[in-house]
PDB file of C-alpha atoms in Angstrom:
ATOM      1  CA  UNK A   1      35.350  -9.619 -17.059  1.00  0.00           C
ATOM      2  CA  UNK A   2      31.826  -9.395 -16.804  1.00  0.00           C
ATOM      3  CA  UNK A   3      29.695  -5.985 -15.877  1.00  0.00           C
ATOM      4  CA  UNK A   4      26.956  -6.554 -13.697  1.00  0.00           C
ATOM      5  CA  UNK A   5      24.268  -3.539 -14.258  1.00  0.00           C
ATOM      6  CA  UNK A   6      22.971  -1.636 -10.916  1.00  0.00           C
ATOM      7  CA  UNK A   7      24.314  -0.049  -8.294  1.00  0.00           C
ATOM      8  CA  UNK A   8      28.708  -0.009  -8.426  1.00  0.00           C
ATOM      9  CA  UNK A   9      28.399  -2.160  -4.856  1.00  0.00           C
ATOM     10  CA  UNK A  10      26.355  -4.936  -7.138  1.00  0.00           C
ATOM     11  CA  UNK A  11      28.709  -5.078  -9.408  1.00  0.00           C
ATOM     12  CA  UNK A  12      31.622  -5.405  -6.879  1.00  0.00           C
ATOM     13  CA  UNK A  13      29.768  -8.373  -4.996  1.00  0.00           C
ATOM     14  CA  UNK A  14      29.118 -10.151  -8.909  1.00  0.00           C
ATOM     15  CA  UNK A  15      32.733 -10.124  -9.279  1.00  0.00           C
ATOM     16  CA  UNK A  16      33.398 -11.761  -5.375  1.00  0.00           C
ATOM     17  CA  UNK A  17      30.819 -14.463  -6.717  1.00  0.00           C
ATOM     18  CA  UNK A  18      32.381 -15.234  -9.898  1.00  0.00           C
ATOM     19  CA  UNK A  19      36.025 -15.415  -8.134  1.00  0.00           C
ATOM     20  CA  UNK A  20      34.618 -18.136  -5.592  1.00  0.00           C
ATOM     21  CA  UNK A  21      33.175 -19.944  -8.007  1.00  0.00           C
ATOM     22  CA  UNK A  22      36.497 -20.261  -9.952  1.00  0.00           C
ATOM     23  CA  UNK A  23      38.376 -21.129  -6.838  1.00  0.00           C
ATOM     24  CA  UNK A  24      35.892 -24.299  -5.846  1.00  0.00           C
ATOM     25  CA  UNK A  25      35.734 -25.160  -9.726  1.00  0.00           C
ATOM     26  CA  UNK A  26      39.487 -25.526  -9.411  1.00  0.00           C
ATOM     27  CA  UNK A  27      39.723 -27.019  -6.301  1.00  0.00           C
ATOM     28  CA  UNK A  28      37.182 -30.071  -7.254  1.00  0.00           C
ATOM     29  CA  UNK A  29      38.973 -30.756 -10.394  1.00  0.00           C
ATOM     30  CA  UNK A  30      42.580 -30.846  -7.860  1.00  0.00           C
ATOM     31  CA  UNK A  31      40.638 -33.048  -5.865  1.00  0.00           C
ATOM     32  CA  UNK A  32      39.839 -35.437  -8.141  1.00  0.00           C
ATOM     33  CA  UNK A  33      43.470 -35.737  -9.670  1.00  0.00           C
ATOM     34  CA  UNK A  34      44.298 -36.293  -6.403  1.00  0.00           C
ATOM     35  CA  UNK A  35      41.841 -39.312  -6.070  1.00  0.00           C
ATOM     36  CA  UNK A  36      43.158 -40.785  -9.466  1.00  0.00           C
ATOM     37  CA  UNK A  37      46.852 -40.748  -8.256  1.00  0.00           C
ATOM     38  CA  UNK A  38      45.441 -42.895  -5.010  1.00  0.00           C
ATOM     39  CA  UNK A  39      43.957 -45.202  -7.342  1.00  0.00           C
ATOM     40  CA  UNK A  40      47.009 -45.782  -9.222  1.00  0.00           C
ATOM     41  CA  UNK A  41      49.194 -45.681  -6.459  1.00  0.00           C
ATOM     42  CA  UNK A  42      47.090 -48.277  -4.428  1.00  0.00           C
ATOM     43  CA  UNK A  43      46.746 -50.664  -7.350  1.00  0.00           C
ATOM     44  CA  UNK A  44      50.628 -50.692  -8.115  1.00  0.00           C
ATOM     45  CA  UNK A  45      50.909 -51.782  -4.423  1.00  0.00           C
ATOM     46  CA  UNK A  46      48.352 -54.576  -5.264  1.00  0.00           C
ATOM     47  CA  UNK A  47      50.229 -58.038  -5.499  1.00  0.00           C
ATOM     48  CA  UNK A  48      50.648 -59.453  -8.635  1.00  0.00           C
ATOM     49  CA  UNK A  49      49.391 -63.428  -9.522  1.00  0.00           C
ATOM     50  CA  UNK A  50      51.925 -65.485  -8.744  1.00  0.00           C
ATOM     51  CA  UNK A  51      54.034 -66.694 -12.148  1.00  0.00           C
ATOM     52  CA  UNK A  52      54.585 -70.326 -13.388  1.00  0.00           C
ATOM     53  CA  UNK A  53      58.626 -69.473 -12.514  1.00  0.00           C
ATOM     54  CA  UNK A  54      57.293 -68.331  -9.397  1.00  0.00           C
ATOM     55  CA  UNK A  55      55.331 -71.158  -8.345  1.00  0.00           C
ATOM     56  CA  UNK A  56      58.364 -73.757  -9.159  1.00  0.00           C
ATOM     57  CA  UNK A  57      60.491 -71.817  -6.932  1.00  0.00           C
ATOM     58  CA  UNK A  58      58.141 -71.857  -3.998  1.00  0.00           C
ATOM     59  CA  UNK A  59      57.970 -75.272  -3.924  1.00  0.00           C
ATOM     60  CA  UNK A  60      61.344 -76.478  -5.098  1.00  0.00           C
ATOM     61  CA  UNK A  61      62.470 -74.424  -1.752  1.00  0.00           C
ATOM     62  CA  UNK A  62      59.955 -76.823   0.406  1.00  0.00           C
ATOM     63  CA  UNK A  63      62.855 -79.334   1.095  1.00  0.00           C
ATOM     64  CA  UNK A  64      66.441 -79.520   0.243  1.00  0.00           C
ATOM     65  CA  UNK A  65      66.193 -82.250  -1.501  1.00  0.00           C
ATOM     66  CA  UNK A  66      64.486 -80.519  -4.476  1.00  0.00           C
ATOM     67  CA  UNK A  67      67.433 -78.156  -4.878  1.00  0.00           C
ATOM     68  CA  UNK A  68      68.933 -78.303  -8.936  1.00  0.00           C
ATOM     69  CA  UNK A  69      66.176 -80.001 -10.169  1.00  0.00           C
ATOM     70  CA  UNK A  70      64.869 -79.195 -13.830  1.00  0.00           C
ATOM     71  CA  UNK A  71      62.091 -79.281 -15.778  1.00  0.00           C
ATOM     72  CA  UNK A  72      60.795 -83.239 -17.536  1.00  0.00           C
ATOM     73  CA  UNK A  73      62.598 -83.364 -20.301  1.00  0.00           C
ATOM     74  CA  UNK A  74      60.565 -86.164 -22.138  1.00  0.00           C
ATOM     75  CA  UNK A  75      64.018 -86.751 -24.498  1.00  0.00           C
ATOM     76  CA  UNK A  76      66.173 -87.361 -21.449  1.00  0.00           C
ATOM     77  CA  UNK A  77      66.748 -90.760 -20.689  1.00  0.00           C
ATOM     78  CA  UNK A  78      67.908 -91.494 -16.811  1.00  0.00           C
ATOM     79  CA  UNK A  79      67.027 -87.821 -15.695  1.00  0.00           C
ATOM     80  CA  UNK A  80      66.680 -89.076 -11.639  1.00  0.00           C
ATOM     81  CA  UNK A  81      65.198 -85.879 -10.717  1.00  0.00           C
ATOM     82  CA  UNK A  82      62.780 -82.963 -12.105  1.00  0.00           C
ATOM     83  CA  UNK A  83      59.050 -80.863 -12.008  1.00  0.00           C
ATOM     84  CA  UNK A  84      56.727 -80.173 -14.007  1.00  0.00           C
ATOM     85  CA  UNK A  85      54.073 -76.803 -14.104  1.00  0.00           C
ATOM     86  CA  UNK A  86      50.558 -76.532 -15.419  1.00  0.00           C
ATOM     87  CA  UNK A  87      47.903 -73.462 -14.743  1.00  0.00           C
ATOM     88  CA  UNK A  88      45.414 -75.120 -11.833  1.00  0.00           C
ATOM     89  CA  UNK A  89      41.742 -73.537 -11.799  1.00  0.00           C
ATOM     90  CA  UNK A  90      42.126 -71.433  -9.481  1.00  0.00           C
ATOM     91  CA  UNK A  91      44.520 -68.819 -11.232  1.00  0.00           C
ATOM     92  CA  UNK A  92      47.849 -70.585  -9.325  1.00  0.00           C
ATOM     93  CA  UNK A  93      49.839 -73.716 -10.145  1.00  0.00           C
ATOM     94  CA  UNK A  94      50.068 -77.284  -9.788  1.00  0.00           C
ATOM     95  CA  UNK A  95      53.178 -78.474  -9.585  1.00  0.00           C
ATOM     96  CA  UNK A  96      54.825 -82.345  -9.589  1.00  0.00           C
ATOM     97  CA  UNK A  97      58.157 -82.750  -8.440  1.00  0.00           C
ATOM     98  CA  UNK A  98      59.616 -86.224  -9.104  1.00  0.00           C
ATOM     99  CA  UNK A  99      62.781 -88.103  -7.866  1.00  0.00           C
ATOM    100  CA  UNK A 100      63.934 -91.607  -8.540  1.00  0.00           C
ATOM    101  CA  UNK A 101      66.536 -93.411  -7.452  1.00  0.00           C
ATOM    102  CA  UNK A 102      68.296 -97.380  -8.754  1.00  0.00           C
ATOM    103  CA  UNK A 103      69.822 -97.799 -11.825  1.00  0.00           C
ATOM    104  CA  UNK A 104      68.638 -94.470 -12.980  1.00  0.00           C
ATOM    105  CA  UNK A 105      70.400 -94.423 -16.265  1.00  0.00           C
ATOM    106  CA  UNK A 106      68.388 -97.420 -17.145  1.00  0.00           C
ATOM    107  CA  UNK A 107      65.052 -95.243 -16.216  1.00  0.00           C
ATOM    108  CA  UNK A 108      65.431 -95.343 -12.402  1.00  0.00           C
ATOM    109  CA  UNK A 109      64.027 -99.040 -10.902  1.00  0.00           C
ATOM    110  CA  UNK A 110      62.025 -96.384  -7.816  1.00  0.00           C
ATOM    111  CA  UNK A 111      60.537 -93.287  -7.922  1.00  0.00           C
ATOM    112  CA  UNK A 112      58.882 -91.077  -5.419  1.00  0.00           C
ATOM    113  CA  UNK A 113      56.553 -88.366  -6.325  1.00  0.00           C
ATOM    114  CA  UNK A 114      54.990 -84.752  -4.744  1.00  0.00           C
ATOM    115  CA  UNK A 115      51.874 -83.096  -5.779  1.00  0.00           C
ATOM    116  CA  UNK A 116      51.969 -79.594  -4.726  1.00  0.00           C
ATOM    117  CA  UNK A 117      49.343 -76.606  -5.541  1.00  0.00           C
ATOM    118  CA  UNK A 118      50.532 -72.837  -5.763  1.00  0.00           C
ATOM    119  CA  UNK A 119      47.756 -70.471  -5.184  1.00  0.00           C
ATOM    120  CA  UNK A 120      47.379 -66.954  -7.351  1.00  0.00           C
ATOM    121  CA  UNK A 121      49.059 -65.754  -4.348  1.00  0.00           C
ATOM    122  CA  UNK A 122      51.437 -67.854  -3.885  1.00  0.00           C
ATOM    123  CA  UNK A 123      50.464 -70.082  -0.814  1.00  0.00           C
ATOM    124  CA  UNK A 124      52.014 -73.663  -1.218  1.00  0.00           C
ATOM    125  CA  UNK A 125      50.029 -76.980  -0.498  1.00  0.00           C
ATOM    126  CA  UNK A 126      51.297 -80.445  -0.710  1.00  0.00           C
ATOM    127  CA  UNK A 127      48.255 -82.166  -1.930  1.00  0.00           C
ATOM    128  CA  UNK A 128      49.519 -85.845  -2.051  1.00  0.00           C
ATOM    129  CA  UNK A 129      52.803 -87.721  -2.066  1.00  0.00           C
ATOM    130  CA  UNK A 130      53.198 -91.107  -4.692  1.00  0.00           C
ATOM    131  CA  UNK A 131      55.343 -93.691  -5.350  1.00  0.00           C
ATOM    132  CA  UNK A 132      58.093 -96.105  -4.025  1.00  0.00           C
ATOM    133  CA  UNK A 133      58.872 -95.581   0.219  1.00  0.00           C
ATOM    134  CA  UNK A 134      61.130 -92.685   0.413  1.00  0.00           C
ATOM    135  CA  UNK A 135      65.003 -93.924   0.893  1.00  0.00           C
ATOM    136  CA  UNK A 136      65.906 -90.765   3.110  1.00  0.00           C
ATOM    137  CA  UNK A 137      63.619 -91.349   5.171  1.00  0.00           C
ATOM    138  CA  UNK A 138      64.579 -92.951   8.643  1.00  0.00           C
ATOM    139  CA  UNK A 139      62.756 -95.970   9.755  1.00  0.00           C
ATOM    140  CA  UNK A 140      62.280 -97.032  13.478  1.00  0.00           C
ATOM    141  CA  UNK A 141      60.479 -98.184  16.102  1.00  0.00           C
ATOM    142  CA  UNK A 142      58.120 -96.468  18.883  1.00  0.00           C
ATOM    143  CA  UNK A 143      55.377 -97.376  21.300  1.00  0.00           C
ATOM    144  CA  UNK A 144      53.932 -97.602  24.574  1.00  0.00           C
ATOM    145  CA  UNK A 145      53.933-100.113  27.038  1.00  0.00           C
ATOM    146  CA  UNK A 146      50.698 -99.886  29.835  1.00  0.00           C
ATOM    147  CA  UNK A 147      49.494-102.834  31.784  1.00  0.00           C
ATOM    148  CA  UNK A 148      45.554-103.008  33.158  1.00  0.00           C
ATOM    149  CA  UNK A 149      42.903-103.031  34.451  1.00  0.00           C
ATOM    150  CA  UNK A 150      43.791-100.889  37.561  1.00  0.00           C
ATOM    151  CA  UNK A 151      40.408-100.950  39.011  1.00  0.00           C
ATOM    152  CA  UNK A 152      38.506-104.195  39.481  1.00  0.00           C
ATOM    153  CA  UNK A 153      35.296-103.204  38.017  1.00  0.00           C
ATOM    154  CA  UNK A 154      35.197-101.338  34.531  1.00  0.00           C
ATOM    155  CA  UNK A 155      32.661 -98.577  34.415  1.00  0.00           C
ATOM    156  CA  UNK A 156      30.527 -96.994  31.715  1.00  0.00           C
ATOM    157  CA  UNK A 157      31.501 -94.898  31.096  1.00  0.00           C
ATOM    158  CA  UNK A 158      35.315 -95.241  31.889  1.00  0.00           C
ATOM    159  CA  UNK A 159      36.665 -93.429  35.143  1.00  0.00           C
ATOM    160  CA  UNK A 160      39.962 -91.742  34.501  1.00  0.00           C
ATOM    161  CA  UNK A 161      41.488 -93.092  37.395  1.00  0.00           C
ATOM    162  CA  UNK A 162      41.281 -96.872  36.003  1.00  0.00           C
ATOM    163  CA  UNK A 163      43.022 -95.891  33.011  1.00  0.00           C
ATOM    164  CA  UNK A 164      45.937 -98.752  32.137  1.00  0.00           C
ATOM    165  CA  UNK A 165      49.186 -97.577  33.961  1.00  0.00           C
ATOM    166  CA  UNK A 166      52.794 -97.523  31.950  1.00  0.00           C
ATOM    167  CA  UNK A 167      55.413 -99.524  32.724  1.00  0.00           C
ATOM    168  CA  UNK A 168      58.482 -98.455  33.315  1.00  0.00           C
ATOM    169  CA  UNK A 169      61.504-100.570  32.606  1.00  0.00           C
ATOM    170  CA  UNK A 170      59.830-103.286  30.349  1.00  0.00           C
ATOM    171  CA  UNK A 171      61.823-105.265  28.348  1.00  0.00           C
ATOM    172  CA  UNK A 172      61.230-105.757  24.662  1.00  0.00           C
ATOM    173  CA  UNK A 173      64.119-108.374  22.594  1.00  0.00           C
ATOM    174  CA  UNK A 174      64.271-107.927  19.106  1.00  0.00           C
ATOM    175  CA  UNK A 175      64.808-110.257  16.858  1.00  0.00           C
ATOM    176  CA  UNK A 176      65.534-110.288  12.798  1.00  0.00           C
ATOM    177  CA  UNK A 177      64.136-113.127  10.042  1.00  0.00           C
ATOM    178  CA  UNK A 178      66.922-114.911  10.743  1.00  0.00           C
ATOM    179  CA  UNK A 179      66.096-115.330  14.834  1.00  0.00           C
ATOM    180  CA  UNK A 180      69.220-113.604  15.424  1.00  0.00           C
ATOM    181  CA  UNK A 181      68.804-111.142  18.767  1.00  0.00           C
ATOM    182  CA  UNK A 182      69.487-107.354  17.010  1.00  0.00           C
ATOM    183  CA  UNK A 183      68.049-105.131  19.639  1.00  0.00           C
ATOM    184  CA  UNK A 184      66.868-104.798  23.168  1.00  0.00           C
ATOM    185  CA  UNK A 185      64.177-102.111  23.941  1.00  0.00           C
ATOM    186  CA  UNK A 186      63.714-101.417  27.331  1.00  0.00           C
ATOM    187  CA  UNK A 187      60.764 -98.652  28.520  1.00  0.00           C
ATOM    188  CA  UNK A 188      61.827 -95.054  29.968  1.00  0.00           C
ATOM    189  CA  UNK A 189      59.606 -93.620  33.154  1.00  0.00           C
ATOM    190  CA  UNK A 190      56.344 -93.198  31.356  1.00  0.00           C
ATOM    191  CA  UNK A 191      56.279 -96.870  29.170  1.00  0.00           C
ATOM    192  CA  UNK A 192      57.532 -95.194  26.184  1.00  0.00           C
ATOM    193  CA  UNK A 193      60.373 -96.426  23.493  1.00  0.00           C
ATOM    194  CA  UNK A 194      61.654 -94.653  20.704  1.00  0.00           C
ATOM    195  CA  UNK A 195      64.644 -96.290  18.892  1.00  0.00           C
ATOM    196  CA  UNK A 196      65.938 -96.327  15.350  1.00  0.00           C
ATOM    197  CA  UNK A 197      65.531 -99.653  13.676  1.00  0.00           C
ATOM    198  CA  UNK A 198      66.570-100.129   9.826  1.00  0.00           C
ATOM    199  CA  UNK A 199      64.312-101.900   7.149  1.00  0.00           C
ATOM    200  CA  UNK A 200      63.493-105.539   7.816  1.00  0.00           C
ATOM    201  CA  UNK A 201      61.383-108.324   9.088  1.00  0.00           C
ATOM    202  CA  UNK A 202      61.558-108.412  12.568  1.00  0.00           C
ATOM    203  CA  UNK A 203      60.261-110.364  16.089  1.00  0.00           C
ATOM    204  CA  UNK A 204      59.368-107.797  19.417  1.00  0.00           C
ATOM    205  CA  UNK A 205      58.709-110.203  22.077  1.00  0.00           C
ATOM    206  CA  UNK A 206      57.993-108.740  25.485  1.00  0.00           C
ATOM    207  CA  UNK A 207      59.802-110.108  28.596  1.00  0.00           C
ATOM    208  CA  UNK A 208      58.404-110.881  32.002  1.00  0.00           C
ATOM    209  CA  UNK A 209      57.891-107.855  34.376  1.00  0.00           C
ATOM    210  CA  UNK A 210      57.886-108.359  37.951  1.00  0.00           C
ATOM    211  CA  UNK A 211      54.094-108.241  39.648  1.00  0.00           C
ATOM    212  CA  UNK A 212      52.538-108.691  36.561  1.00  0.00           C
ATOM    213  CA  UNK A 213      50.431-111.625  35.314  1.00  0.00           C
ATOM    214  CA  UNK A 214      52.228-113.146  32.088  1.00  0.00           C
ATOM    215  CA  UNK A 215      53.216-111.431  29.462  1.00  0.00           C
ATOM    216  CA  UNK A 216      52.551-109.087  26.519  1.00  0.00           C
ATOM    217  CA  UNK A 217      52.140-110.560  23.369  1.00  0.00           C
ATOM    218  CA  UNK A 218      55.317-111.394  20.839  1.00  0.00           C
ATOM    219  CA  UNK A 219      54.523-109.312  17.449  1.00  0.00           C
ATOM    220  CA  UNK A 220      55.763-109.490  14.391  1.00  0.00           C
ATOM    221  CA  UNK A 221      56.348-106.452  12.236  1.00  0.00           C
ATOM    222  CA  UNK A 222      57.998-105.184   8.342  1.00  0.00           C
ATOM    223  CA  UNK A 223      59.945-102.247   8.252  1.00  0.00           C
ATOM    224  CA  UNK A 224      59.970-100.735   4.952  1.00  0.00           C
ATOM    225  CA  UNK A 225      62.898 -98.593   3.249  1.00  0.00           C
ATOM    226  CA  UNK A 226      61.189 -94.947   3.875  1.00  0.00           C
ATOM    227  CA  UNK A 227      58.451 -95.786   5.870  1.00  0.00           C
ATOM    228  CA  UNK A 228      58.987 -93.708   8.679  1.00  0.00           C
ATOM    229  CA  UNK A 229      59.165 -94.845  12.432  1.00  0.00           C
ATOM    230  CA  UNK A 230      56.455 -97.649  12.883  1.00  0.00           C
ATOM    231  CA  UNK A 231      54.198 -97.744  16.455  1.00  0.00           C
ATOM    232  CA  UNK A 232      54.413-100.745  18.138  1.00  0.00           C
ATOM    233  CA  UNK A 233      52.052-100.715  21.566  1.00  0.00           C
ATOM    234  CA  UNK A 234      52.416-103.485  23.995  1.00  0.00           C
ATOM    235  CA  UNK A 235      49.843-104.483  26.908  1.00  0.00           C
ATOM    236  CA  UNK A 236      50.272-106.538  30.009  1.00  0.00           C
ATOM    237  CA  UNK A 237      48.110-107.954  32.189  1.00  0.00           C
ATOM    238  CA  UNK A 238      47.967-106.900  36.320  1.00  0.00           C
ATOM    239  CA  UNK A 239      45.490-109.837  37.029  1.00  0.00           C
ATOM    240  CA  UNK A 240      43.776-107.489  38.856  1.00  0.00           C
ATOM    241  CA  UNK A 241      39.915-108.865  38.484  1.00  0.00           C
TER     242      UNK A 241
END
């Protein structure tokens, strides 16, 4: 205790001083533990950089067909399927998942790659794709069919109005290497097609449409195993001049 000379009512009011000065000195040094404990709790709730496990499983869960595959082992002779990891730049991942497929004890005759990037945080970007046409991959065929000009003078710039019409019911025979007939297309309401069509060499030749001048033009197209469904457009003329 400390005695504060003077009057007893001095001494009284030295005490109330020294009390409140305690009680703030103890409530700044509460308040700061406090604002520690924030700290700590806030950066536990922080996310933590993604891990190389981490980054495989993101993108192994980008398509089914990924699902089992293993890391390269470079001793492994025929292994049809795996990924590999490596730290990118950036603090994430790159990772290369790759899948062949023929005679794949023998070191696979095809092979289709993905390059995908993992950021710290764990956002997944396919960079590029590699390789051999995908086999699970459907080919086919779609297009439009429009004849024109509608108007008889073309302006500059074009008028929306004279814009080439579809046509609706147009028939398109296909044909294979061989000549033989495999399909026939014909167009829906709005000059579209959109059929299924498996890998080969093939003929599309246009067929005669009713008030039209002539005909489109026959083309000649590859399908490839994997290469997706091909657009084929076809034009006709209205002899409008």
């Amino acid at each position: 205790m400390i005695l504060v000379r003077g009057a007893r009512g001095g001494t009284i009011d030295a005490l109330v001083r020294l009390g409140a000065m305690k009680t703030l000195h103890r409530t700044l040094a509460l308040s700061a533990v406090a604002l520690l404990l924030l700290a700590a709790c806030s950066g536990a709730a922080s996310p933590m950089p993604i891990t190389s496990g981490g980054a495989v499983t993101a993108v192994l869960a980008q398509d089914p067909k990924f699902a089992g595959l293993t890391p390269l082992d470079p001793n492994l002779i025929g292994q049809s399927g795996y990924y590999e990891v490596r730290p990118a730049a950036d603090g994430g991942y790159a990772v290369r998942v790759w899948i062949g497929w023929g005679d794949c004890p023998a070191g696979c005759i095809n092979h289709h790659e993905w390059q995908y990037g993992v950021s710290a945080a764990g956002a997944v970007t396919l960079l590029g794709e590699l390789g051999d046409p995908r086999p699970d991959v459907a080919t086919g065929l779609r297009g439009a069919v429009t004849a024109g000009p509608v108007c008889p003078v073309v302006q500059n710039p074009p008028d929306p109005a004279c814009a080439d019409r579809p046509v609706a019911g147009a028939v398109i025979l296909v044909t294979n290497a061989a000549g033989d007939p495999v399909l026939q297309i014909t167009t829906g309401a709005d000059g579209t097609y959109d059929v299924p069509l498996g890998p080969g060499v093939y003929t599309l030749t246009p067929q005669a449409v009713n008030g039209l001048m002539g005909t489109a033009e026959m083309q000649q197209i590859r399908l490839e195993a994997g290469e997706g469904v091909v657009t084929v457009d076809f034009s006709y003329d209205t002899g409008i001049r």
